[in-house]
Structure formats: C-alpha cells, structure tokens
Amino acid sequence: MKSKKKKRQDDFQKVKLKVGKKKPVSDNATNTNFRTRGINLPEQLRRDSSGPTTHRQLGINELLSQLHHYNANVKHSALLGLKELLSTNPSLLEQHLSRLLSEVAAVFTDKDGNVRVAATRLLRFIAQCVPAERVVPFFPLLSAHLSCAMTHIEAGIQEDAMNILDVLLEHYPALLASRPAVLLTNFLELISHKQNTGGAKKAQEGKARTWALSVNPGRAVTSQQWRLSVLLRLGSFLQAVVDERPMEEGDTSALNKGVFGAAKEGKISTQYLTWEDLSCSKTKVKVYENSGAKPTPHSTFRLRPELDQGSAVDEGLGSAEAVQNFAATLVPLLLEVWVEASTTDGHQNNTEGTHLLTPDAMSVLFQVLSILQQLRKIAPEQENQDALDAWFRKEYLGEFKQHFMKNFPYDVRDTPKHKKKVDLKRSKQTAVIPTKTVEPLALNIKLCQVMVAVGNKKGLKGESDEDWLKPLRTFVRDTLANSVKLSYRQLDMLLGTVGKMVLTQRSKTVTEDLLAAVYVYYKQKNLPLQTRSLLLLFYNKLYMQDQGHPHIARSKVLGRWLASLPLQLSQLGHRNPTLSALLIDSIQVAASRRNKDLLSSLQTHACSLYDPQEGVVVLLPSESQQRLVQLLYFLPEMSRSLLANLSRCCTAGRISAGLAATLIRMVHLRSPLSSWSVGNEEAALQDVDYISFLFSSLMGFSSESLALLQEEEDEEDAMSASPLSPIHLYFSSLEQFTHHWDVVEEVCHCLEKLGSKSQCFDIMQNGICKYLIKLMVVPDSMAAGLLRATSRLLDLSVLPLEPVLRFLSACCLSLLTLLVTLQQEAPADTNHKREAIWGACVTALSTVPRLLRMVLQSLRVGDLSEEELPQLGHILSLLLQHTPLHNHLLANAALLQEIIQQLTRYSRGATREQWLRDLLYCYSVTVAHSSSAHRGNLGFRDMYLV
C-alpha cells in the first residue's frame, strides 16, 4: 500500500532544481520565436472626399454630429471647427443652413458656458453672411430656443441669452420684432415675477400690480446691473418694433422722425416697392381697383395674404389696447427700478446733492425714459399715440413728476476711483453688461422729451402744467442759446421738444422764447451739413404748421429767419448743393404763401442770385435751377438790372435751352402785356423793360461780348469778309448755336402773342439801325436769329427800312456762303445747324419784300476770285431748287440771267464745268421754261452750247 502511494503523482508537484542542470520549460511559457506582418487599411487613412474639411480632417457632417456629444469639450471643439470650416468655405452655408441653425440653436441652453459662448460667436458669423430673407423659414426655431434660454432656471444661461439677443437685434431686427408677444413676456420674467393679488379687494383696484421685481442672489452681478442689461435689450427690441411696424396710408412719421413727431397731412409721394421689403412687412400698401381714389368696398384683391400683413404684430402690440395693457404692467416696474436705483445711489439723506447721480443710476434712468418713449411710438396711428399720451398723463403724471422732475436737471457725481485687484473670473462673468456711458445732457434731453409728450394742450380742461413745464423750457432755452456743443441726435431730440412745446402750449411768449434760442444756435458758424439741414427742416416744418396756429404765423423770429434765407443762399453758392436745395425749398414754401419778409429779402438779393456768372442759378444742379426759375413768379418787382441778368442767363448757355425757355415764359407771365393774371396782382415789370428783355435775348450776345468780337481778329473762329460774304461772320459752336436757336424760337413765340406784329417789327428794326448796322463781326447764330425773327414778325403793312434791308441782305448772303462751306468741309453732326441756317435764309428771302433782289444786286461776279465762283454757283443752284422762291426769282429773272451770263463768261476751265452745268440746268428748269420770251430762250441755249 505504501509503495502505491509513492507511485501516485500528486497535483502541483514541486520541481526540484539541481545545480548544473537545465531549468525545465514551464507549461504556460510563451514561445517568442514568431514573425509579424502589418495590415494596411487604406480606407481608414483616406480623407473625406464628400466635402471640405478642417485642419483636423473633419467634415461638416461629423462636426454637426459632435454637437450631440455628452462631453462639453467635444461640443466646444465642434463649434470652433464649424466656424473654421464656414469661414474658409462660405458655400457650405447655402447648402447646410437649415441644419446649422437648428443644431447651433439647440446648444443655446447647454450647461457649459464655453459651449454657449462658442455658439454665440458662430451665430454671429452666420448672421453676418446670411441675409434676413434666407433666415425667414428657420427663424421660428431660433426664436423658440431663444425663449427657452431667456426663461431658463440657470442664471448663466439667461445672461448668455442676452448676447444671443444682441446678435439677432443687430442682424435680424425685423424678424425678431414680427412676433413680440412671447419675447415681451420673457423680458418681464427676467427682472420680475408674478405675485398673488392678495384677494378680491386688490384685484378690484385700478392699479393692482401683478408683477414685482425679483432678486436672484446667485447671480454674478448685482440686481441693478442685471436689470440695466435687460432694460438695454428691451429698449432695443421696442425700437425694432417701432421701426418695423407697418406704415399707414399718409403716415410719413418715419421720414420726418425727430423734428416734430407729427405727420404731414395730405402729402402724396411716390413709393418704390420691392418684393423683399413687402415680404418682411416693412411697408403696408393698399391696392385700388381701376386706379380709384378710394378703395372699392367689394374688392377681394390683395397684394399678399392677410396673415402676412400684420397678424403677428396684432398678436403682441398691434393695437392701442394691447400697448396700453403692456404699459400698465411695465411702467410700474420701470418706476420701481428707478426708485431702487436712486435709493441705492445714497443721496436720499443729502438734500444738497440730490440732482447728482452716479453713472450707474444715470444709465438706469436713461433706459427707463427710453422705454417710456418707445412705448408711445409703438401705437400704430397718430390718434392712438395721442390717446396713449392722455392715458399716461391720467395714470402716471403724478408719479412722473415725483420721481423724475423733483431733482431736474440731473448731473453726474464725481466718485473717486479706487484701485482694486482684478478678478478675471468675475470680470468674465460680468461681461454680459454692455458698458455704455450716459452723458447728463443726453439724460436731461430724454427727460424733456418724455415729460413734454404727456403735457396737457393749452385750451383743454385740466390742471395747469406751468409749474413743471417751466424748468423744462428753461433747460431747453439755455442749452440752445448758450451754444452748447450738441451731437446730431441730441439736437434732433431738442428740436422735437421745442416743436412739441410750441404746438401744444399755443403761447406767443413761449414760442418767441424758444424760437429765439433755436435761431441763436442756427446762426453759429461752421456747423456741419447734417446739423444745418436739421435746423432748416425744423424751421420749414414749423412754418408749414402755421395754419391754425396764429402764434406761429406772427412769430418775429420766424420772419427774421425767412428774411435771411436769400442772403444765405447767395453766400453759399455751389459749395454745398444739398444745403442749397433745402434753402430753396424753404424759400419756395414761404414765397408761395406770400410772406412779406421773405419776398422783400428775395427782391433785394435777386440780382446776386440770378447773376449770369456767379449766381446760384447757373452754378447749382439742374433741379435747383428749375426751382429758382419758378421763384421768379413770386417776385414783387423785376428791376432792369435783374432783367439784364436774366437775359444773359438765357443766352450764355449756363442753363439748358428748355430752362431758358421756361424763364422767358415766366417773365412773360409777369409782364403787363400778358393776358393772364391772378386777382389784383400788379405786373412785376413795365412793358418797355419786357420788350427790351425779349430783344436782348433775341440777340444772344451782350454789348460787351459784341465789343470784344470787334476787337479780336481770329481767322480760325471767323470767316473773313469778302465780296461773297459782306459780313465778317463769327463761328459759334454747335452747342451754342443750337441753344441760341431754341431761345430765338421762344422769344418769337412770346412776341407773336403780343398782338401787334407791326409794332414789334418796328421796334426790332429800330434796334438794328441803332446797334447792329455798325458791327463788322457778327456771330452766325445772331444773324440766323435775326432772319428768323424778321420772317415771323414782318407784317405786309410795314416796309423795312433801307439800312435794315442792306444789313439783312448782307447777313443772308454771308450765311448762304457759310452754308456752302459747311456742306463741303463740316462733318455730319452739323446737319442741324445747316438746316437752321438754310430755313432762316429761304424763309426771309420769300417773306421780306425786296430782300432777294437786294441780295442779287449785291453780287459782283467780277470781284470774285476763282475759288469763290463755284460757291456762288452752288448758292444760286440751291435757290433755284427751292420751290417757294420760284415766283420771286421770276420777278428778278433779268438780274438772275445777267449774273449767270457773267459766271459763264468768267468760268473758263474743265474743273468748273460740272457746277456750271448744274447751275444752267436748274435755271432752265425754273426760269427758262416759264418765260414767255422765246428769244431769251434761244439766247440762253446758244450761251449754254458755247
């Protein structure tokens, strides 16, 4: 038995190691004698070929999927990668806009602050690249996530929601303001909470407050700073609602915003519409059937569905009742915010410095006043705004005076700045509050605006506002009269306050006091263009309001301002065409109302305004020139010096031909010879001066210009005198000739309306005898104009004087010579000039008695050079081809035949054969076949065959 046990092998038998013996191999030993081979997976190393990637080789699909990761660092890096990818590949925005907006909006409420900050930055980048029209389908989702963030239980998410709201207000204000109902409630919940009314008794009270300010000790900022940040965004949001609300028909308050705040009545202006603006509800347009003046009651046509016009706005603040209900909730909270800020300011026990506020308190009060002002503007119509002002006055005027006017005007308190250790973590958390410094001047002006709006109009029943309005008037007057440096916006607000006071108080003393202060500011030198324009618009609109306001119409300050406008326009000149246009607008409005002060000043400075060299009528753009010409109708009197300037303006070419014709007609309407008059209005000029003006314009050149032409001898610009051209013609440019020709036509039209052509022609030929016969150099435009006027004014009962006939015949022959020269040498663009010259010559030759005979008698063929013989032949051919001259040529057939015989005798050469054959052919057609003297025909035939 014992031997059997020894032979049995036990488990876990211990191996005995012996010195010098090899160690036995273990049962679990690993054999290290093996070879390895690498496995290559090219699909894993290949880049994503489906689209662009980041530097980490991540595409947009992978980055968007990582936004659902549980790790905050992964989501943060995904947002950074998306911004990198979109900045280098902007086309991805168009392809993945829907997914981008939905995924980014989903992390607005993420727990990690870094993720929310990265999401805000990415949203800002997307908003800078994508227009509002592309975001319209996805904006309800963005708005929903924004509301979730604003009402989140965590304070950090609420603070970051303010930054998201800033991005949307900056880039998509219209979309954000289209549905204000939910956001307005969210704003209230950020700074307050609903409270129990405390039973039926409090619920029945008129001013039962259901909302109370809330305090969150867990915030990184103080309650006052948090409320200020919320109020800043609320003010911006309300401003967006005001800017994007639909405009009613005839409502121009958006265009005239700031100066009065009142709309012009009865003004019709052209509206240029685009579908993009209509889709965003920026404009409300009524479409009438059959171009009717009133909408058809049974019309079913709409430019867009009714749901797009204002259903979303009506949901929030689209009606006066909704605005009033929201104001009833918000205004008590605003007052409570200000009371708390003023209490924590620490001056309640110090009676000396009660008007001194810290910068934080000033910012709070400024935002409270801004929101109150925006609440009034939200009302859709002017009537609703007036009703809302009356409601504010009834409900809150006492509290406004108690909390706002008690320490007016306010100023900033100097607080010592202590150096503190900067806490980087806390400074990063408090970055949600925008740092915006409010100046005391801006705060006081804003307070004036709000309080004047709720003031009672004079004449209405109620308590007097003189006790609290007087400090406001004093502040406004001193600010303007002392020439305090104001920004454009501050001046705009002050002028709006002045206009409101003037229109509501209806007091001559108040009006003169305030307008005198504005006029002191207006007379400052070196004011910017925008400031000067704003002041002009203020005075202009105030003057337009004088209907029904006798205290405005009788204002001496306003009359003094109107009287200074012509002088300002003359001194300004062309240095600032925009400001000059505003001045002309104001002058035209006052002149149309027959303001005596302005008309007297306009009469005094008319010569400088209409100076042909340096006057604004020739220096300003064409639109302003047109309005200046229209002002001539309102002038009480037109002096001779003014008429001389006007005549030179018409002929100098500094204004267009059409405007020169308008100027001539305007002078004609104001002349005593015009059959058109209004009431008992007297003529502005005498008939002698009017006739002198017309004939001066007919000449086209002043006496000084003609004198200079006689002294100059420039062969390039003039055709020298010759037997074929008795007068030394001055070549005027094509533009100058065309301009003068249009003026001549208008002058002749006015002269024909006078009723007595014989007297007009008698006056004209006396002027020719006195001033023009002695001239050696005559402009071609003046010569053609004289022939044109002679043919239109000549009466058969009047025979022209012999000197006049000689002068006209010389002009006619010289112009015909010029015409032949132009046909041979001038380019085709002078066709109009050639046609005008030819028409003037042939009309005068066929109309004026003995003119054709005198022209033929002046032709001395023997005195002509060889170069002038073809020109004469060409002239005679043109006359023979003109049918209306046939009878006149037959009457002078003997003289014409003698000239042709002389031409044939002096023409001996093959080069002249062609023009001579043409002349003889024309003569045979017009004269020889109509003559009864057969012998003359035989003689002519023998002459032709030589």
Tab-separated table of C-alpha atoms in Angstrom, residues 249-397:
chain	number	residue	atom	x	y	z
A	249	GLU	CA	-51.596	105.455	-45.585
A	250	GLY	CA	-50.370	109.053	-45.424
A	251	ASP	CA	-48.092	108.317	-42.498
A	252	THR	CA	-44.713	109.989	-43.071
A	253	SER	CA	-43.548	109.986	-39.485
A	254	ALA	CA	-40.724	107.632	-40.371
A	255	LEU	CA	-39.397	110.159	-42.832
A	256	ASN	CA	-39.911	113.164	-40.561
A	257	LYS	CA	-38.923	111.417	-37.374
A	258	GLY	CA	-37.423	113.551	-34.677
A	259	VAL	CA	-38.155	117.099	-35.706
A	260	PHE	CA	-41.815	117.131	-34.762
A	261	GLY	CA	-43.001	113.592	-34.486
A	262	ALA	CA	-46.131	114.653	-36.333
A	263	ALA	CA	-47.030	113.504	-39.809
A	264	LYS	CA	-47.644	115.768	-42.759
A	265	GLU	CA	-51.243	115.785	-43.828
A	266	GLY	CA	-52.310	115.474	-47.412
A	267	LYS	CA	-48.860	114.812	-48.856
A	268	ILE	CA	-48.775	112.329	-51.725
A	269	SER	CA	-45.426	110.819	-52.537
A	270	THR	CA	-44.263	108.091	-54.881
A	271	GLN	CA	-43.493	104.756	-53.269
A	272	TYR	CA	-40.908	102.425	-54.791
A	273	LEU	CA	-41.696	98.887	-53.704
A	274	THR	CA	-39.658	95.713	-53.770
A	275	TRP	CA	-40.965	92.253	-53.016
A	276	GLU	CA	-38.215	91.662	-50.436
A	277	ASP	CA	-39.412	94.630	-48.378
A	278	LEU	CA	-43.023	93.538	-48.654
A	279	SER	CA	-42.194	90.009	-47.571
A	280	CYS	CA	-40.624	91.370	-44.377
A	281	SER	CA	-43.702	93.566	-43.694
A	282	LYS	CA	-41.771	96.834	-43.819
A	283	THR	CA	-44.455	98.597	-45.838
A	284	LYS	CA	-48.212	98.354	-45.892
A	285	VAL	CA	-49.630	99.107	-49.312
A	286	LYS	CA	-53.248	99.409	-50.382
A	287	VAL	CA	-54.011	98.466	-53.971
A	288	TYR	CA	-57.042	100.148	-55.520
A	289	GLU	CA	-59.032	98.809	-58.428
A	290	ASN	CA	-59.260	100.859	-61.649
A	291	SER	CA	-56.872	103.467	-60.164
A	292	GLY	CA	-59.681	104.776	-57.993
A	293	ALA	CA	-59.108	107.469	-55.391
A	294	LYS	CA	-60.943	105.353	-52.789
A	295	PRO	CA	-60.751	101.607	-52.193
A	296	THR	CA	-63.621	99.597	-53.605
A	297	PRO	CA	-65.637	98.106	-50.720
A	298	HIS	CA	-66.273	94.820	-52.525
A	299	SER	CA	-62.713	94.315	-53.758
A	300	THR	CA	-61.209	90.933	-52.917
A	301	PHE	CA	-57.766	91.561	-54.429
A	302	ARG	CA	-54.824	91.650	-52.035
A	303	LEU	CA	-51.163	92.104	-52.788
A	304	ARG	CA	-50.329	89.454	-50.148
A	305	PRO	CA	-52.394	87.255	-47.843
A	306	GLU	CA	-53.832	88.987	-44.817
A	307	LEU	CA	-51.871	86.707	-42.491
A	308	ASP	CA	-48.591	88.186	-43.722
A	309	GLN	CA	-49.602	91.805	-43.198
A	310	GLY	CA	-49.979	92.148	-39.508
A	311	SER	CA	-51.375	89.070	-37.816
A	312	ALA	CA	-48.138	88.525	-35.940
A	313	VAL	CA	-47.943	92.161	-34.895
A	314	ASP	CA	-51.549	92.221	-33.738
A	315	GLU	CA	-50.663	89.257	-31.548
A	316	GLY	CA	-48.370	91.473	-29.480
A	317	LEU	CA	-48.506	95.257	-29.848
A	318	GLY	CA	-50.578	95.790	-32.982
A	319	SER	CA	-53.443	97.624	-31.281
A	320	ALA	CA	-53.696	100.560	-28.907
A	321	GLU	CA	-55.370	98.390	-26.249
A	322	ALA	CA	-52.528	95.865	-26.348
A	323	VAL	CA	-49.929	98.611	-25.965
A	324	GLN	CA	-51.852	100.115	-23.060
A	325	ASN	CA	-52.177	96.752	-21.307
A	326	PHE	CA	-48.481	96.043	-21.683
A	327	ALA	CA	-47.600	99.539	-20.476
A	328	ALA	CA	-49.821	99.070	-17.439
A	329	THR	CA	-47.636	96.107	-16.485
A	330	LEU	CA	-44.265	97.509	-17.448
A	331	VAL	CA	-44.425	101.145	-16.279
A	332	PRO	CA	-44.808	100.319	-12.543
A	333	LEU	CA	-41.822	98.008	-12.817
A	334	LEU	CA	-39.781	100.734	-14.504
A	335	LEU	CA	-40.661	103.210	-11.791
A	336	GLU	CA	-39.725	100.671	-9.148
A	337	VAL	CA	-36.388	100.025	-10.857
A	338	TRP	CA	-35.611	103.743	-10.860
A	339	VAL	CA	-36.688	104.209	-7.258
A	340	GLU	CA	-34.449	101.354	-6.188
A	341	ALA	CA	-31.522	102.738	-8.205
A	342	SER	CA	-31.975	106.240	-6.825
A	343	THR	CA	-32.245	104.871	-3.286
A	344	THR	CA	-29.077	102.817	-3.558
A	345	ASP	CA	-27.382	105.913	-5.003
A	346	GLY	CA	-27.095	107.210	-1.436
A	347	HIS	CA	-28.375	110.771	-1.787
A	348	GLN	CA	-31.771	110.391	-0.152
A	349	ASN	CA	-30.469	111.955	3.065
A	350	ASN	CA	-28.365	114.621	1.386
A	351	THR	CA	-30.569	117.500	0.263
A	352	GLU	CA	-27.753	119.421	-1.373
A	353	GLY	CA	-26.686	116.897	-4.000
A	354	THR	CA	-29.995	115.288	-4.858
A	355	HIS	CA	-29.552	116.108	-8.548
A	356	LEU	CA	-26.181	114.372	-8.694
A	357	LEU	CA	-26.292	110.774	-9.874
A	358	THR	CA	-23.722	108.059	-10.241
A	359	PRO	CA	-23.059	106.719	-13.741
A	360	ASP	CA	-24.998	103.525	-12.977
A	361	ALA	CA	-28.038	105.451	-11.758
A	362	MET	CA	-27.910	107.727	-14.806
A	363	SER	CA	-27.831	104.696	-17.089
A	364	VAL	CA	-30.852	103.197	-15.347
A	365	LEU	CA	-32.868	106.410	-15.588
A	366	PHE	CA	-31.920	106.879	-19.233
A	367	GLN	CA	-33.085	103.382	-20.134
A	368	VAL	CA	-36.319	103.823	-18.208
A	369	LEU	CA	-37.062	107.045	-20.098
A	370	SER	CA	-36.097	105.467	-23.431
A	371	ILE	CA	-38.515	102.589	-22.907
A	372	LEU	CA	-41.291	105.004	-21.949
A	373	GLN	CA	-40.680	106.914	-25.145
A	374	GLN	CA	-40.684	103.751	-27.268
A	375	LEU	CA	-43.959	102.618	-25.711
A	376	ARG	CA	-45.613	105.775	-27.008
A	377	LYS	CA	-44.227	105.282	-30.518
A	378	ILE	CA	-45.435	101.701	-30.759
A	379	ALA	CA	-49.028	102.867	-31.155
A	380	PRO	CA	-49.924	102.158	-34.797
A	381	GLU	CA	-51.573	105.510	-35.619
A	382	GLN	CA	-51.157	109.135	-34.608
A	383	GLU	CA	-54.591	109.169	-32.974
A	384	ASN	CA	-53.636	106.171	-30.871
A	385	GLN	CA	-50.425	107.929	-29.842
A	386	ASP	CA	-52.403	110.932	-28.643
A	387	ALA	CA	-54.754	108.637	-26.734
A	388	LEU	CA	-51.799	106.828	-25.195
A	389	ASP	CA	-50.270	110.153	-24.143
A	390	ALA	CA	-53.538	111.087	-22.482
A	391	TRP	CA	-53.601	107.738	-20.692
A	392	PHE	CA	-50.024	108.197	-19.481
A	393	ARG	CA	-50.950	111.641	-18.212
A	394	LYS	CA	-54.013	110.366	-16.385
A	395	GLU	CA	-52.381	107.335	-14.780
A	396	TYR	CA	-48.754	108.265	-14.166
A	397	LEU	CA	-48.255	112.031	-14.416
